[in-house]
């Protein structure tokens, strides 16, 4: 029987190894979405893996060595939609390489040193919309065989060696082309003949990016009457004169969006003559953006005269002084100023402006009033501005404002109740310091407000009428503030339409029982990072629409059994992690509720016990209700005695092996034991038992006789019967070899539990624990009783050092000698000459 067991033990890992070698399991590619998306990047592949499913739609083969792409190379993947071949050292692409990929919409060839590109390389790509050929050694668009790709919308050939801007005739066959990226090439001059195809067949939605090309000259009239959706010219010019000449060459162009300037890390010009913008007077522009230009020479009086009729203008990282020139009545509807330098806040008087974005600007500290009567959207975040009196229509010169963002600024004093700003729908003060917010009902007139953020505004809520008037509010964020006495009072009585409420990090210790009574529409509530001591579900009972509740990072110990039934019925997401749960019998009903509500609780396995000490940092889910029953055993003894006759049959069936052990203890109690110790161990630790334990104890002085299942169990007898009759009944002691394999073995745990019963029944019995290797506490805690026993009793640890092993064997022999009869000659010798016994080990 044992020979078969060894054979089975050898076959199991062999079978596992063979299963790992099957072609479908050693696939090097990462399966992102089963049968749909695969990532095979940086795997040193020289060909496409054979076992990628035919249903694959997204395939990433980047950073491999697919140097030569032959005909029909990808025909095995007819459903492919996205194919990434970036930096695969591809040098040759033959005719019909992508034939059969009728659904492919995106093809990426970035970073391949292509030397031979056949004219039919892209044939069959009837649905291709995006082609990326960045850094592919391309020297001319004429040599690029894409004229048949009628569905193409985006072509990116940046970072190549293209010297001419001449657009080939085949562009007339690309009616859907929307974006052409020629940035970072070698284009110096642009002539009328280069864009002849655009004059013949205009591509009305085409956007061109010519950034980082060393432009010297654009022939006048080249773009006359041409309509483009966009044109980007950044870091193209070596001097202001060249820039001025090239802009004049754009005369007659009709364009939706024009971008001029430089990149942050590609600065060629440090100072500009304001006259370079005069050439824009000959263009028809809808939106204009200028970025990363240095200081302008001269004053800015007429700087934007040629842009008076644009609808939107964006200024990024520009030094403009005070910008007093914008007192004129331009047609601008959208003005954006980001990361610019100003001497003071610009005094604006633009009657048509509807949207003003003013973010991350420097050189200003205080806000000045302006006149923008049509303004609806105002974003002033991250400017370190101070507002001495806020807010009313006189501050912004408008009564039409709907969006106001004053976040990430300095001190804002709320001395007005938003008079004249009754149309506001979005208001953001987060991470600014608010003053006088408790003086009166600041938001009384904002009956249309739907979004309010006062998070981290150093606000201490004292006034209970702080949110009076906000009858339409749907989102309220007030994280990082505080309340008087750390108590959440009834301050939401008028917020009947509120759907999202954030009260995190507010130092809350208590919540008024009626705080949420009027929030029947609330769907999301964040109470995390506070100091709540219990999960009082009565508080959330009125929240009939609540779906998400976050109570993580509090000090919650438990909840009463009757309260657990009061959670809202629509709740689908409850976070109770990072609390201080008491895993004691007093809260048994709550702990059982946690186990029953795993679908509702987020990361329930991460809920840890804080009490009692022996359960600290153990999962709440590991708490066993059986431990609570032990304390009731004594009370139940009298009842069990009366009912003993009735339930004896059940007990015999349930405790069969324990009764066998009890009978054996009586039978063998008066005789001498056959063995000194019965060894309980995992079969995976058998080498150590044979080579170390058996050799040192049975061959040492004095010799000890061990009971080992592979040698001493009787064939033909049930394993459980052998364990009890041969192992426990005939042995003085039990040696338990604890290891990770031991804890994971059901047989080992069974033998250990029987050993506990045997120790209890036999007066001379003793259990010696040997910890064979360092054990992970998380693994050991799976066996709570064993963990507690090892924590409270002395055990032996096996060590690799010579000195450690010497001490180990000496202590183990001493434990085995205890209670051993003195009739043995070897024992007597050992007791008279302990030095000799020690030396023999």
mmCIF file of N, CA, C and O in Angstrom, residues 376-378 401-407 423-430 446 448-453 473 475:
data_model
loop_
_atom_site.group_PDB
_atom_site.id
_atom_site.type_symbol
_atom_site.label_atom_id
_atom_site.label_comp_id
_atom_site.label_asym_id
_atom_site.label_seq_id
_atom_site.Cartn_x
_atom_site.Cartn_y
_atom_site.Cartn_z
ATOM 1 N N UNK A 376 -21.123 83.046 -18.890
ATOM 2 C CA UNK A 376 -21.870 81.945 -18.282
ATOM 3 C C UNK A 376 -20.951 80.950 -17.572
ATOM 4 O O UNK A 376 -21.384 80.271 -16.643
ATOM 5 N N UNK A 377 -19.694 80.883 -17.996
ATOM 6 C CA UNK A 377 -18.742 79.892 -17.468
ATOM 7 C C UNK A 377 -17.469 80.618 -17.049
ATOM 8 O O UNK A 377 -16.813 81.255 -17.875
ATOM 9 N N UNK A 378 -17.112 80.515 -15.757
ATOM 10 C CA UNK A 378 -15.916 81.195 -15.241
ATOM 11 C C UNK A 378 -15.098 80.218 -14.409
ATOM 12 O O UNK A 378 -15.576 79.675 -13.411
ATOM 13 N N UNK A 401 -24.210 84.029 -15.062
ATOM 14 C CA UNK A 401 -23.210 83.011 -14.703
ATOM 15 C C UNK A 401 -23.886 81.722 -14.226
ATOM 16 O O UNK A 401 -24.757 81.744 -13.360
ATOM 17 N N UNK A 402 -23.417 80.574 -14.813
ATOM 18 C CA UNK A 402 -23.928 79.262 -14.425
ATOM 19 C C UNK A 402 -22.847 78.374 -13.807
ATOM 20 O O UNK A 402 -23.158 77.482 -13.030
ATOM 21 N N UNK A 403 -21.585 78.622 -14.170
ATOM 22 C CA UNK A 403 -20.475 77.795 -13.679
ATOM 23 C C UNK A 403 -19.411 78.712 -13.091
ATOM 24 O O UNK A 403 -18.880 79.576 -13.781
ATOM 25 N N UNK A 404 -19.077 78.502 -11.805
ATOM 26 C CA UNK A 404 -18.054 79.316 -11.134
ATOM 27 C C UNK A 404 -17.114 78.404 -10.365
ATOM 28 O O UNK A 404 -17.532 77.666 -9.474
ATOM 29 N N UNK A 405 -15.821 78.441 -10.722
ATOM 30 C CA UNK A 405 -14.801 77.620 -10.068
ATOM 31 C C UNK A 405 -13.732 78.523 -9.472
ATOM 32 O O UNK A 405 -12.971 79.167 -10.192
ATOM 33 N N UNK A 406 -13.692 78.598 -8.140
ATOM 34 C CA UNK A 406 -12.699 79.397 -7.415
ATOM 35 C C UNK A 406 -11.803 78.503 -6.564
ATOM 36 O O UNK A 406 -11.223 78.954 -5.568
ATOM 37 N N UNK A 407 -11.662 77.259 -6.955
ATOM 38 C CA UNK A 407 -10.907 76.291 -6.152
ATOM 39 C C UNK A 407 -9.407 76.555 -6.204
ATOM 40 O O UNK A 407 -8.897 77.202 -7.109
ATOM 41 N N UNK A 423 -28.628 82.256 -11.235
ATOM 42 C CA UNK A 423 -28.627 81.202 -12.251
ATOM 43 C C UNK A 423 -27.480 80.194 -12.070
ATOM 44 O O UNK A 423 -27.370 79.238 -12.844
ATOM 45 N N UNK A 424 -26.658 80.378 -11.079
ATOM 46 C CA UNK A 424 -25.534 79.468 -10.841
ATOM 47 C C UNK A 424 -26.023 78.028 -10.671
ATOM 48 O O UNK A 424 -26.942 77.750 -9.909
ATOM 49 N N UNK A 425 -25.323 77.104 -11.382
ATOM 50 C CA UNK A 425 -25.614 75.680 -11.269
ATOM 51 C C UNK A 425 -24.423 74.892 -10.727
ATOM 52 O O UNK A 425 -24.606 73.812 -10.171
ATOM 53 N N UNK A 426 -23.217 75.441 -10.878
ATOM 54 C CA UNK A 426 -21.991 74.759 -10.443
ATOM 55 C C UNK A 426 -21.121 75.759 -9.682
ATOM 56 O O UNK A 426 -20.766 76.806 -10.217
ATOM 57 N N UNK A 427 -20.746 75.389 -8.433
ATOM 58 C CA UNK A 427 -19.936 76.272 -7.595
ATOM 59 C C UNK A 427 -18.880 75.444 -6.873
ATOM 60 O O UNK A 427 -19.196 74.496 -6.160
ATOM 61 N N UNK A 428 -17.590 75.813 -7.061
ATOM 62 C CA UNK A 428 -16.484 75.019 -6.521
ATOM 63 C C UNK A 428 -15.522 75.918 -5.759
ATOM 64 O O UNK A 428 -14.927 76.846 -6.323
ATOM 65 N N UNK A 429 -15.367 75.631 -4.437
ATOM 66 C CA UNK A 429 -14.437 76.375 -3.586
ATOM 67 C C UNK A 429 -13.326 75.478 -3.033
ATOM 68 O O UNK A 429 -12.534 75.929 -2.188
ATOM 69 N N UNK A 430 -13.223 74.242 -3.433
ATOM 70 C CA UNK A 430 -12.345 73.275 -2.774
ATOM 71 C C UNK A 430 -10.902 73.777 -2.682
ATOM 72 O O UNK A 430 -10.370 74.406 -3.586
ATOM 73 N N UNK A 446 -29.290 80.768 -4.134
ATOM 74 C CA UNK A 446 -28.861 79.843 -5.182
ATOM 75 C C UNK A 446 -29.810 78.645 -5.280
ATOM 76 O O UNK A 446 -29.448 77.499 -5.057
ATOM 77 N N UNK A 448 -31.033 77.370 -7.922
ATOM 78 C CA UNK A 448 -30.790 76.552 -9.109
ATOM 79 C C UNK A 448 -29.476 75.769 -9.029
ATOM 80 O O UNK A 448 -29.150 75.011 -9.948
ATOM 81 N N UNK A 449 -28.741 75.939 -7.937
ATOM 82 C CA UNK A 449 -27.431 75.298 -7.813
ATOM 83 C C UNK A 449 -27.590 73.779 -7.712
ATOM 84 O O UNK A 449 -28.377 73.279 -6.924
ATOM 85 N N UNK A 450 -26.786 73.068 -8.543
ATOM 86 C CA UNK A 450 -26.838 71.609 -8.553
ATOM 87 C C UNK A 450 -25.554 70.963 -8.023
ATOM 88 O O UNK A 450 -25.567 69.819 -7.608
ATOM 89 N N UNK A 451 -24.454 71.709 -8.037
ATOM 90 C CA UNK A 451 -23.161 71.158 -7.610
ATOM 91 C C UNK A 451 -22.476 72.173 -6.702
ATOM 92 O O UNK A 451 -22.290 73.330 -7.077
ATOM 93 N N UNK A 452 -22.074 71.717 -5.498
ATOM 94 C CA UNK A 452 -21.358 72.584 -4.561
ATOM 95 C C UNK A 452 -20.221 71.790 -3.924
ATOM 96 O O UNK A 452 -20.436 70.712 -3.382
ATOM 97 N N UNK A 453 -19.004 72.349 -4.014
ATOM 98 C CA UNK A 453 -17.831 71.706 -3.420
ATOM 99 C C UNK A 453 -17.139 72.694 -2.488
ATOM 100 O O UNK A 453 -16.588 73.707 -2.938
ATOM 101 N N UNK A 473 -29.986 71.316 -5.158
ATOM 102 C CA UNK A 473 -28.643 70.748 -5.064
ATOM 103 C C UNK A 473 -28.678 69.224 -5.219
ATOM 104 O O UNK A 473 -29.468 68.547 -4.576
ATOM 105 N N UNK A 475 -25.295 67.463 -5.802
ATOM 106 C CA UNK A 475 -23.988 66.994 -5.334
ATOM 107 C C UNK A 475 -23.427 67.973 -4.317
ATOM 108 O O UNK A 475 -23.302 69.173 -4.605
#
